Amino acid sequence: MDDAQSRKAEKAERVLIIACGMLAREVLAVKSRLASDHIDLTCLPAEYHFRPDRIAPEMDKAIARAKAEGYRNIFVGYADCGTGGMLDKIVEKHGVERMAGPHCFAFYQGLDAFERQGDADMLAFYMTDFLCRHFDSFFMKPLGLDRHPELIEDFFGNYEKLVYLAQTDDPALDRVAEDAAKLLGLAYERRFTGYGDLVPALANLPA
């Protein structure tokens, strides 16, 4: 068996998660917690958060590449994430599974808890650890709020509160979320979710 065949054979015995770049740190944290050394991770760009139309076609390519490399066990580290069911068509096409739920804000809280909060959170702007770390690069600069703060009302005027879904206890991230709520003129609520349904989803992957 040559080196290429050996690498393919090795990957055939492992699990590959193809995840949203927003989940990279969290997937690795859960992998470490579970001591799941058989799991590999690759990510699509976090910027697809703004272009959900790109998620399904890029995932299609990523899964095809992974299979060509030898992976037989592949898990999609995305919820629907605004694809309008298009990601499910790719998942079905390749015979793989994805994270359950409409988006990460749901599976971080747990789908049952998310559904119970539905009405109360109708006008909530969610943030996560990732979005706190990248608040400037994902919101302030792309929306031009750093140059034109008067646009805040246009973009966020219909929200009533900012809900920080915290994966970790990090005072620095808490401050970012609180400051963001003040900047956007929203009430502030912090919910510690941990990694939510990401933990059982990874725990149930084949060993």
mmCIF file with all atom_site columns, N, CA and C in Angstrom, residues 92-157:
data_model
loop_
_atom_site.group_PDB
_atom_site.id
_atom_site.type_symbol
_atom_site.label_atom_id
_atom_site.label_alt_id
_atom_site.label_comp_id
_atom_site.label_asym_id
_atom_site.label_entity_id
_atom_site.label_seq_id
_atom_site.pdbx_PDB_ins_code
_atom_site.Cartn_x
_atom_site.Cartn_y
_atom_site.Cartn_z
_atom_site.occupancy
_atom_site.B_iso_or_equiv
_atom_site.pdbx_formal_charge
_atom_site.auth_seq_id
_atom_site.auth_comp_id
_atom_site.auth_asym_id
_atom_site.auth_atom_id
_atom_site.pdbx_PDB_model_num
ATOM 1   N N  . GLU A 1 92  ? -28.990 15.135 1.966  1.00 0.00 ? 92  GLU A N  1
ATOM 2   C CA . GLU A 1 92  ? -29.675 13.932 1.471  1.00 0.00 ? 92  GLU A CA 1
ATOM 3   C C  . GLU A 1 92  ? -28.933 13.347 0.266  1.00 0.00 ? 92  GLU A C  1
ATOM 4   N N  . LYS A 1 93  ? -28.460 14.203 -0.611 1.00 0.00 ? 93  LYS A N  1
ATOM 5   C CA . LYS A 1 93  ? -27.737 13.746 -1.802 1.00 0.00 ? 93  LYS A CA 1
ATOM 6   C C  . LYS A 1 93  ? -26.534 12.888 -1.431 1.00 0.00 ? 93  LYS A C  1
ATOM 7   N N  . HIS A 1 94  ? -25.809 13.304 -0.393 1.00 0.00 ? 94  HIS A N  1
ATOM 8   C CA . HIS A 1 94  ? -24.577 12.619 -0.025 1.00 0.00 ? 94  HIS A CA 1
ATOM 9   C C  . HIS A 1 94  ? -24.778 11.573 1.068  1.00 0.00 ? 94  HIS A C  1
ATOM 10  N N  . GLY A 1 95  ? -25.992 11.467 1.595  1.00 0.00 ? 95  GLY A N  1
ATOM 11  C CA . GLY A 1 95  ? -26.244 10.466 2.624  1.00 0.00 ? 95  GLY A CA 1
ATOM 12  C C  . GLY A 1 95  ? -25.532 10.751 3.924  1.00 0.00 ? 95  GLY A C  1
ATOM 13  N N  . VAL A 1 96  ? -25.466 12.037 4.313  1.00 0.00 ? 96  VAL A N  1
ATOM 14  C CA . VAL A 1 96  ? -24.821 12.415 5.571  1.00 0.00 ? 96  VAL A CA 1
ATOM 15  C C  . VAL A 1 96  ? -25.853 13.105 6.469  1.00 0.00 ? 96  VAL A C  1
ATOM 16  N N  . GLU A 1 97  ? -25.431 13.500 7.663  1.00 0.00 ? 97  GLU A N  1
ATOM 17  C CA . GLU A 1 97  ? -26.326 14.185 8.591  1.00 0.00 ? 97  GLU A CA 1
ATOM 18  C C  . GLU A 1 97  ? -25.782 15.570 8.911  1.00 0.00 ? 97  GLU A C  1
ATOM 19  N N  . ARG A 1 98  ? -26.670 16.434 9.407  1.00 0.00 ? 98  ARG A N  1
ATOM 20  C CA . ARG A 1 98  ? -26.272 17.775 9.833  1.00 0.00 ? 98  ARG A CA 1
ATOM 21  C C  . ARG A 1 98  ? -26.789 18.038 11.240 1.00 0.00 ? 98  ARG A C  1
ATOM 22  N N  . MET A 1 99  ? -26.351 19.154 11.818 1.00 0.00 ? 99  MET A N  1
ATOM 23  C CA . MET A 1 99  ? -26.903 19.591 13.096 1.00 0.00 ? 99  MET A CA 1
ATOM 24  C C  . MET A 1 99  ? -28.391 19.859 12.940 1.00 0.00 ? 99  MET A C  1
ATOM 25  N N  . ALA A 1 100 ? -29.172 19.418 13.883 1.00 0.00 ? 100 ALA A N  1
ATOM 26  C CA . ALA A 1 100 ? -30.613 19.664 13.830 1.00 0.00 ? 100 ALA A CA 1
ATOM 27  C C  . ALA A 1 100 ? -30.905 21.117 14.186 1.00 0.00 ? 100 ALA A C  1
ATOM 28  N N  . GLY A 1 101 ? -31.952 21.648 13.577 1.00 0.00 ? 101 GLY A N  1
ATOM 29  C CA . GLY A 1 101 ? -32.397 22.982 13.936 1.00 0.00 ? 101 GLY A CA 1
ATOM 30  C C  . GLY A 1 101 ? -32.239 24.002 12.841 1.00 0.00 ? 101 GLY A C  1
ATOM 31  N N  . PRO A 1 102 ? -32.798 25.199 13.059 1.00 0.00 ? 102 PRO A N  1
ATOM 32  C CA . PRO A 1 102 ? -32.763 26.252 12.045 1.00 0.00 ? 102 PRO A CA 1
ATOM 33  C C  . PRO A 1 102 ? -31.454 27.016 11.994 1.00 0.00 ? 102 PRO A C  1
ATOM 34  N N  . HIS A 1 103 ? -30.756 27.122 13.133 1.00 0.00 ? 103 HIS A N  1
ATOM 35  C CA . HIS A 1 103 ? -29.512 27.893 13.180 1.00 0.00 ? 103 HIS A CA 1
ATOM 36  C C  . HIS A 1 103 ? -28.801 27.607 14.505 1.00 0.00 ? 103 HIS A C  1
ATOM 37  N N  . CYS A 1 104 ? -27.577 28.141 14.632 1.00 0.00 ? 104 CYS A N  1
ATOM 38  C CA . CYS A 1 104 ? -26.792 27.848 15.838 1.00 0.00 ? 104 CYS A CA 1
ATOM 39  C C  . CYS A 1 104 ? -27.405 28.472 17.085 1.00 0.00 ? 104 CYS A C  1
ATOM 40  N N  . PHE A 1 105 ? -28.137 29.568 16.936 1.00 0.00 ? 105 PHE A N  1
ATOM 41  C CA . PHE A 1 105 ? -28.779 30.181 18.098 1.00 0.00 ? 105 PHE A CA 1
ATOM 42  C C  . PHE A 1 105 ? -29.780 29.219 18.722 1.00 0.00 ? 105 PHE A C  1
ATOM 43  N N  . ALA A 1 106 ? -30.346 28.362 17.893 1.00 0.00 ? 106 ALA A N  1
ATOM 44  C CA . ALA A 1 106 ? -31.294 27.367 18.396 1.00 0.00 ? 106 ALA A CA 1
ATOM 45  C C  . ALA A 1 106 ? -30.578 26.204 19.049 1.00 0.00 ? 106 ALA A C  1
ATOM 46  N N  . PHE A 1 107 ? -29.582 25.623 18.369 1.00 0.00 ? 107 PHE A N  1
ATOM 47  C CA . PHE A 1 107 ? -28.984 24.418 18.963 1.00 0.00 ? 107 PHE A CA 1
ATOM 48  C C  . PHE A 1 107 ? -28.062 24.741 20.125 1.00 0.00 ? 107 PHE A C  1
ATOM 49  N N  . TYR A 1 108 ? -27.556 25.958 20.224 1.00 0.00 ? 108 TYR A N  1
ATOM 50  C CA . TYR A 1 108 ? -26.810 26.316 21.431 1.00 0.00 ? 108 TYR A CA 1
ATOM 51  C C  . TYR A 1 108 ? -27.732 26.310 22.653 1.00 0.00 ? 108 TYR A C  1
ATOM 52  N N  . GLN A 1 109 ? -28.941 26.805 22.483 1.00 0.00 ? 109 GLN A N  1
ATOM 53  C CA . GLN A 1 109 ? -29.878 26.830 23.612 1.00 0.00 ? 109 GLN A CA 1
ATOM 54  C C  . GLN A 1 109 ? -30.505 25.459 23.848 1.00 0.00 ? 109 GLN A C  1
ATOM 55  N N  . GLY A 1 110 ? -30.457 24.596 22.843 1.00 0.00 ? 110 GLY A N  1
ATOM 56  C CA . GLY A 1 110 ? -31.209 23.353 22.863 1.00 0.00 ? 110 GLY A CA 1
ATOM 57  C C  . GLY A 1 110 ? -32.523 23.615 22.151 1.00 0.00 ? 110 GLY A C  1
ATOM 58  N N  . LEU A 1 111 ? -32.905 22.757 21.233 1.00 0.00 ? 111 LEU A N  1
ATOM 59  C CA . LEU A 1 111 ? -34.065 23.047 20.392 1.00 0.00 ? 111 LEU A CA 1
ATOM 60  C C  . LEU A 1 111 ? -35.350 23.198 21.197 1.00 0.00 ? 111 LEU A C  1
ATOM 61  N N  . ASP A 1 112 ? -35.501 22.395 22.236 1.00 0.00 ? 112 ASP A N  1
ATOM 62  C CA . ASP A 1 112 ? -36.714 22.516 23.059 1.00 0.00 ? 112 ASP A CA 1
ATOM 63  C C  . ASP A 1 112 ? -36.757 23.869 23.754 1.00 0.00 ? 112 ASP A C  1
ATOM 64  N N  . ALA A 1 113 ? -35.638 24.289 24.328 1.00 0.00 ? 113 ALA A N  1
ATOM 65  C CA . ALA A 1 113 ? -35.591 25.583 25.008 1.00 0.00 ? 113 ALA A CA 1
ATOM 66  C C  . ALA A 1 113 ? -35.807 26.723 24.021 1.00 0.00 ? 113 ALA A C  1
ATOM 67  N N  . PHE A 1 114 ? -35.238 26.596 22.831 1.00 0.00 ? 114 PHE A N  1
ATOM 68  C CA . PHE A 1 114 ? -35.410 27.623 21.815 1.00 0.00 ? 114 PHE A CA 1
ATOM 69  C C  . PHE A 1 114 ? -36.873 27.787 21.435 1.00 0.00 ? 114 PHE A C  1
ATOM 70  N N  . GLU A 1 115 ? -37.560 26.664 21.274 1.00 0.00 ? 115 GLU A N  1
ATOM 71  C CA . GLU A 1 115 ? -38.975 26.734 20.922 1.00 0.00 ? 115 GLU A CA 1
ATOM 72  C C  . GLU A 1 115 ? -39.804 27.347 22.044 1.00 0.00 ? 115 GLU A C  1
ATOM 73  N N  . ARG A 1 116 ? -39.458 27.027 23.287 1.00 0.00 ? 116 ARG A N  1
ATOM 74  C CA . ARG A 1 116 ? -40.200 27.609 24.417 1.00 0.00 ? 116 ARG A CA 1
ATOM 75  C C  . ARG A 1 116 ? -40.001 29.123 24.479 1.00 0.00 ? 116 ARG A C  1
ATOM 76  N N  . GLN A 1 117 ? -38.822 29.593 24.065 1.00 0.00 ? 117 GLN A N  1
ATOM 77  C CA . GLN A 1 117 ? -38.513 31.021 24.116 1.00 0.00 ? 117 GLN A CA 1
ATOM 78  C C  . GLN A 1 117 ? -39.050 31.786 22.905 1.00 0.00 ? 117 GLN A C  1
ATOM 79  N N  . GLY A 1 118 ? -39.634 31.052 21.958 1.00 0.00 ? 118 GLY A N  1
ATOM 80  C CA . GLY A 1 118 ? -39.984 31.634 20.664 1.00 0.00 ? 118 GLY A CA 1
ATOM 81  C C  . GLY A 1 118 ? -40.628 33.005 20.704 1.00 0.00 ? 118 GLY A C  1
ATOM 82  N N  . ASP A 1 119 ? -41.766 33.122 21.373 1.00 0.00 ? 119 ASP A N  1
ATOM 83  C CA . ASP A 1 119 ? -42.494 34.389 21.397 1.00 0.00 ? 119 ASP A CA 1
ATOM 84  C C  . ASP A 1 119 ? -41.715 35.472 22.141 1.00 0.00 ? 119 ASP A C  1
ATOM 85  N N  . ALA A 1 120 ? -41.094 35.094 23.257 1.00 0.00 ? 120 ALA A N  1
ATOM 86  C CA . ALA A 1 120 ? -40.371 36.074 24.067 1.00 0.00 ? 120 ALA A CA 1
ATOM 87  C C  . ALA A 1 120 ? -39.156 36.625 23.335 1.00 0.00 ? 120 ALA A C  1
ATOM 88  N N  . ASP A 1 121 ? -38.603 35.844 22.410 1.00 0.00 ? 121 ASP A N  1
ATOM 89  C CA . ASP A 1 121 ? -37.395 36.256 21.693 1.00 0.00 ? 121 ASP A CA 1
ATOM 90  C C  . ASP A 1 121 ? -37.678 36.744 20.273 1.00 0.00 ? 121 ASP A C  1
ATOM 91  N N  . MET A 1 122 ? -38.948 36.988 19.980 1.00 0.00 ? 122 MET A N  1
ATOM 92  C CA . MET A 1 122 ? -39.305 37.371 18.618 1.00 0.00 ? 122 MET A CA 1
ATOM 93  C C  . MET A 1 122 ? -38.526 38.598 18.148 1.00 0.00 ? 122 MET A C  1
ATOM 94  N N  . LEU A 1 123 ? -38.248 39.525 19.065 1.00 0.00 ? 123 LEU A N  1
ATOM 95  C CA . LEU A 1 123 ? -37.552 40.767 18.712 1.00 0.00 ? 123 LEU A CA 1
ATOM 96  C C  . LEU A 1 123 ? -36.162 40.818 19.344 1.00 0.00 ? 123 LEU A C  1
ATOM 97  N N  . ALA A 1 124 ? -35.541 39.632 19.482 1.00 0.00 ? 124 ALA A N  1
ATOM 98  C CA . ALA A 1 124 ? -34.211 39.553 20.085 1.00 0.00 ? 124 ALA A CA 1
ATOM 99  C C  . ALA A 1 124 ? -33.132 39.497 19.016 1.00 0.00 ? 124 ALA A C  1
ATOM 100 N N  . PHE A 1 125 ? -32.045 40.209 19.259 1.00 0.00 ? 125 PHE A N  1
ATOM 101 C CA . PHE A 1 125 ? -30.842 40.126 18.433 1.00 0.00 ? 125 PHE A CA 1
ATOM 102 C C  . PHE A 1 125 ? -29.865 39.246 19.196 1.00 0.00 ? 125 PHE A C  1
ATOM 103 N N  . TYR A 1 126 ? -29.536 38.078 18.619 1.00 0.00 ? 126 TYR A N  1
ATOM 104 C CA . TYR A 1 126 ? -28.678 37.122 19.301 1.00 0.00 ? 126 TYR A CA 1
ATOM 105 C C  . TYR A 1 126 ? -27.202 37.384 19.023 1.00 0.00 ? 126 TYR A C  1
ATOM 106 N N  . MET A 1 127 ? -26.407 37.157 20.045 1.00 0.00 ? 127 MET A N  1
ATOM 107 C CA . MET A 1 127 ? -24.961 37.123 19.897 1.00 0.00 ? 127 MET A CA 1
ATOM 108 C C  . MET A 1 127 ? -24.427 35.869 20.568 1.00 0.00 ? 127 MET A C  1
ATOM 109 N N  . THR A 1 128 ? -23.306 35.384 20.063 1.00 0.00 ? 128 THR A N  1
ATOM 110 C CA . THR A 1 128 ? -22.618 34.215 20.627 1.00 0.00 ? 128 THR A CA 1
ATOM 111 C C  . THR A 1 128 ? -21.192 34.618 20.978 1.00 0.00 ? 128 THR A C  1
ATOM 112 N N  . ASP A 1 129 ? -20.421 33.683 21.507 1.00 0.00 ? 129 ASP A N  1
ATOM 113 C CA . ASP A 1 129 ? -19.014 33.978 21.791 1.00 0.00 ? 129 ASP A CA 1
ATOM 114 C C  . ASP A 1 129 ? -18.307 34.444 20.525 1.00 0.00 ? 129 ASP A C  1
ATOM 115 N N  . PHE A 1 130 ? -18.552 33.743 19.426 1.00 0.00 ? 130 PHE A N  1
ATOM 116 C CA . PHE A 1 130 ? -17.892 34.114 18.169 1.00 0.00 ? 130 PHE A CA 1
ATOM 117 C C  . PHE A 1 130 ? -18.261 35.539 17.768 1.00 0.00 ? 130 PHE A C  1
ATOM 118 N N  . LEU A 1 131 ? -19.531 35.864 17.833 1.00 0.00 ? 131 LEU A N  1
ATOM 119 C CA . LEU A 1 131 ? -19.965 37.191 17.397 1.00 0.00 ? 131 LEU A CA 1
ATOM 120 C C  . LEU A 1 131 ? -19.477 38.284 18.335 1.00 0.00 ? 131 LEU A C  1
ATOM 121 N N  . CYS A 1 132 ? -19.270 37.952 19.596 1.00 0.00 ? 132 CYS A N  1
ATOM 122 C CA . CYS A 1 132 ? -18.654 38.926 20.507 1.00 0.00 ? 132 CYS A CA 1
ATOM 123 C C  . CYS A 1 132 ? -17.191 39.162 20.115 1.00 0.00 ? 132 CYS A C  1
ATOM 124 N N  . ARG A 1 133 ? -16.480 38.085 19.813 1.00 0.00 ? 133 ARG A N  1
ATOM 125 C CA . ARG A 1 133 ? -15.070 38.219 19.436 1.00 0.00 ? 133 ARG A CA 1
ATOM 126 C C  . ARG A 1 133 ? -14.906 39.009 18.134 1.00 0.00 ? 133 ARG A C  1
ATOM 127 N N  . HIS A 1 134 ? -15.908 38.941 17.276 1.00 0.00 ? 134 HIS A N  1
ATOM 128 C CA . HIS A 1 134 ? -15.780 39.534 15.952 1.00 0.00 ? 134 HIS A CA 1
ATOM 129 C C  . HIS A 1 134 ? -16.859 40.585 15.700 1.00 0.00 ? 134 HIS A C  1
ATOM 130 N N  . PHE A 1 135 ? -17.298 41.248 16.751 1.00 0.00 ? 135 PHE A N  1
ATOM 131 C CA . PHE A 1 135 ? -18.388 42.217 16.602 1.00 0.00 ? 135 PHE A CA 1
ATOM 132 C C  . PHE A 1 135 ? -18.020 43.329 15.614 1.00 0.00 ? 135 PHE A C  1
ATOM 133 N N  . ASP A 1 136 ? -16.815 43.840 15.712 1.00 0.00 ? 136 ASP A N  1
ATOM 134 C CA . ASP A 1 136 ? -16.407 44.914 14.806 1.00 0.00 ? 136 ASP A CA 1
ATOM 135 C C  . ASP A 1 136 ? -16.366 44.448 13.358 1.00 0.00 ? 136 ASP A C  1
ATOM 136 N N  . SER A 1 137 ? -15.745 43.283 13.129 1.00 0.00 ? 137 SER A N  1
ATOM 137 C CA . SER A 1 137 ? -15.551 42.839 11.750 1.00 0.00 ? 137 SER A CA 1
ATOM 138 C C  . SER A 1 137 ? -16.814 42.255 11.128 1.00 0.00 ? 137 SER A C  1
ATOM 139 N N  . PHE A 1 138 ? -17.789 41.831 11.960 1.00 0.00 ? 138 PHE A N  1
ATOM 140 C CA . PHE A 1 138 ? -19.006 41.256 11.407 1.00 0.00 ? 138 PHE A CA 1
ATOM 141 C C  . PHE A 1 138 ? -20.178 42.228 11.373 1.00 0.00 ? 138 PHE A C  1
ATOM 142 N N  . PHE A 1 139 ? -20.130 43.266 12.199 1.00 0.00 ? 139 PHE A N  1
ATOM 143 C CA . PHE A 1 139 ? -21.255 44.192 12.250 1.00 0.00 ? 139 PHE A CA 1
ATOM 144 C C  . PHE A 1 139 ? -20.847 45.656 12.033 1.00 0.00 ? 139 PHE A C  1
ATOM 145 N N  . MET A 1 140 ? -19.928 46.146 12.856 1.00 0.00 ? 140 MET A N  1
ATOM 146 C CA . MET A 1 140 ? -19.603 47.563 12.798 1.00 0.00 ? 140 MET A CA 1
ATOM 147 C C  . MET A 1 140 ? -19.074 47.991 11.427 1.00 0.00 ? 140 MET A C  1
ATOM 148 N N  . LYS A 1 141 ? -18.078 47.292 10.931 1.00 0.00 ? 141 LYS A N  1
ATOM 149 C CA . LYS A 1 141 ? -17.457 47.691 9.664  1.00 0.00 ? 141 LYS A CA 1
ATOM 150 C C  . LYS A 1 141 ? -18.297 47.326 8.446  1.00 0.00 ? 141 LYS A C  1
ATOM 151 N N  . PRO A 1 142 ? -18.790 46.078 8.333  1.00 0.00 ? 142 PRO A N  1
ATOM 152 C CA . PRO A 1 142 ? -19.591 45.749 7.149  1.00 0.00 ? 142 PRO A CA 1
ATOM 153 C C  . PRO A 1 142 ? -20.852 46.604 7.002  1.00 0.00 ? 142 PRO A C  1
ATOM 154 N N  . LEU A 1 143 ? -21.483 46.950 8.119  1.00 0.00 ? 143 LEU A N  1
ATOM 155 C CA . LEU A 1 143 ? -22.699 47.763 8.066  1.00 0.00 ? 143 LEU A CA 1
ATOM 156 C C  . LEU A 1 143 ? -22.402 49.254 8.051  1.00 0.00 ? 143 LEU A C  1
ATOM 157 N N  . GLY A 1 144 ? -21.129 49.610 8.192  1.00 0.00 ? 144 GLY A N  1
ATOM 158 C CA . GLY A 1 144 ? -20.747 51.020 8.170  1.00 0.00 ? 144 GLY A CA 1
ATOM 159 C C  . GLY A 1 144 ? -21.089 51.774 9.442  1.00 0.00 ? 144 GLY A C  1
ATOM 160 N N  . LEU A 1 145 ? -21.365 51.050 10.532 1.00 0.00 ? 145 LEU A N  1
ATOM 161 C CA . LEU A 1 145 ? -21.778 51.711 11.772 1.00 0.00 ? 145 LEU A CA 1
ATOM 162 C C  . LEU A 1 145 ? -20.635 52.464 12.431 1.00 0.00 ? 145 LEU A C  1
ATOM 163 N N  . ASP A 1 146 ? -19.396 52.056 12.133 1.00 0.00 ? 146 ASP A N  1
ATOM 164 C CA . ASP A 1 146 ? -18.249 52.770 12.702 1.00 0.00 ? 146 ASP A CA 1
ATOM 165 C C  . ASP A 1 146 ? -18.109 54.152 12.074 1.00 0.00 ? 146 ASP A C  1
ATOM 166 N N  . ARG A 1 147 ? -18.597 54.298 10.847 1.00 0.00 ? 147 ARG A N  1
ATOM 167 C CA . ARG A 1 147 ? -18.513 55.590 10.140 1.00 0.00 ? 147 ARG A CA 1
ATOM 168 C C  . ARG A 1 147 ? -19.831 56.366 10.181 1.00 0.00 ? 147 ARG A C  1
ATOM 169 N N  . HIS A 1 148 ? -20.933 55.609 10.269 1.00 0.00 ? 148 HIS A N  1
ATOM 170 C CA . HIS A 1 148 ? -22.252 56.249 10.231 1.00 0.00 ? 148 HIS A CA 1
ATOM 171 C C  . HIS A 1 148 ? -23.146 55.661 11.320 1.00 0.00 ? 148 HIS A C  1
ATOM 172 N N  . PRO A 1 149 ? -22.911 56.059 12.573 1.00 0.00 ? 149 PRO A N  1
ATOM 173 C CA . PRO A 1 149 ? -23.706 55.499 13.674 1.00 0.00 ? 149 PRO A CA 1
ATOM 174 C C  . PRO A 1 149 ? -25.196 55.804 13.549 1.00 0.00 ? 149 PRO A C  1
ATOM 175 N N  . GLU A 1 150 ? -25.543 56.781 12.722 1.00 0.00 ? 150 GLU A N  1
ATOM 176 C CA . GLU A 1 150 ? -26.962 57.096 12.551 1.00 0.00 ? 150 GLU A CA 1
ATOM 177 C C  . GLU A 1 150 ? -27.722 55.943 11.877 1.00 0.00 ? 150 GLU A C  1
ATOM 178 N N  . LEU A 1 151 ? -26.968 54.998 11.268 1.00 0.00 ? 151 LEU A N  1
ATOM 179 C CA . LEU A 1 151 ? -27.592 53.849 10.626 1.00 0.00 ? 151 LEU A CA 1
ATOM 180 C C  . LEU A 1 151 ? -28.051 52.784 11.624 1.00 0.00 ? 151 LEU A C  1
ATOM 181 N N  . ILE A 1 152 ? -27.621 52.923 12.875 1.00 0.00 ? 152 ILE A N  1
ATOM 182 C CA . ILE A 1 152 ? -27.997 51.935 13.894 1.00 0.00 ? 152 ILE A CA 1
ATOM 183 C C  . ILE A 1 152 ? -29.509 51.778 13.963 1.00 0.00 ? 152 ILE A C  1
ATOM 184 N N  . GLU A 1 153 ? -30.217 52.879 13.935 1.00 0.00 ? 153 GLU A N  1
ATOM 185 C CA . GLU A 1 153 ? -31.675 52.824 14.009 1.00 0.00 ? 153 GLU A CA 1
ATOM 186 C C  . GLU A 1 153 ? -32.264 52.084 12.808 1.00 0.00 ? 153 GLU A C  1
ATOM 187 N N  . ASP A 1 154 ? -31.668 52.270 11.638 1.00 0.00 ? 154 ASP A N  1
ATOM 188 C CA . ASP A 1 154 ? -32.172 51.595 10.440 1.00 0.00 ? 154 ASP A CA 1
ATOM 189 C C  . ASP A 1 154 ? -31.995 50.080 10.531 1.00 0.00 ? 154 ASP A C  1
ATOM 190 N N  . PHE A 1 155 ? -30.835 49.658 11.037 1.00 0.00 ? 155 PHE A N  1
ATOM 191 C CA . PHE A 1 155 ? -30.537 48.233 11.087 1.00 0.00 ? 155 PHE A CA 1
ATOM 192 C C  . PHE A 1 155 ? -31.119 47.526 12.311 1.00 0.00 ? 155 PHE A C  1
ATOM 193 N N  . PHE A 1 156 ? -31.188 48.213 13.428 1.00 0.00 ? 156 PHE A N  1
ATOM 194 C CA . PHE A 1 156 ? -31.538 47.551 14.684 1.00 0.00 ? 156 PHE A CA 1
ATOM 195 C C  . PHE A 1 156 ? -32.775 48.141 15.368 1.00 0.00 ? 156 PHE A C  1
ATOM 196 N N  . GLY A 1 157 ? -33.439 49.061 14.696 1.00 0.00 ? 157 GLY A N  1
ATOM 197 C CA . GLY A 1 157 ? -34.567 49.745 15.325 1.00 0.00 ? 157 GLY A CA 1
ATOM 198 C C  . GLY A 1 157 ? -35.748 48.858 15.654 1.00 0.00 ? 157 GLY A C  1
#
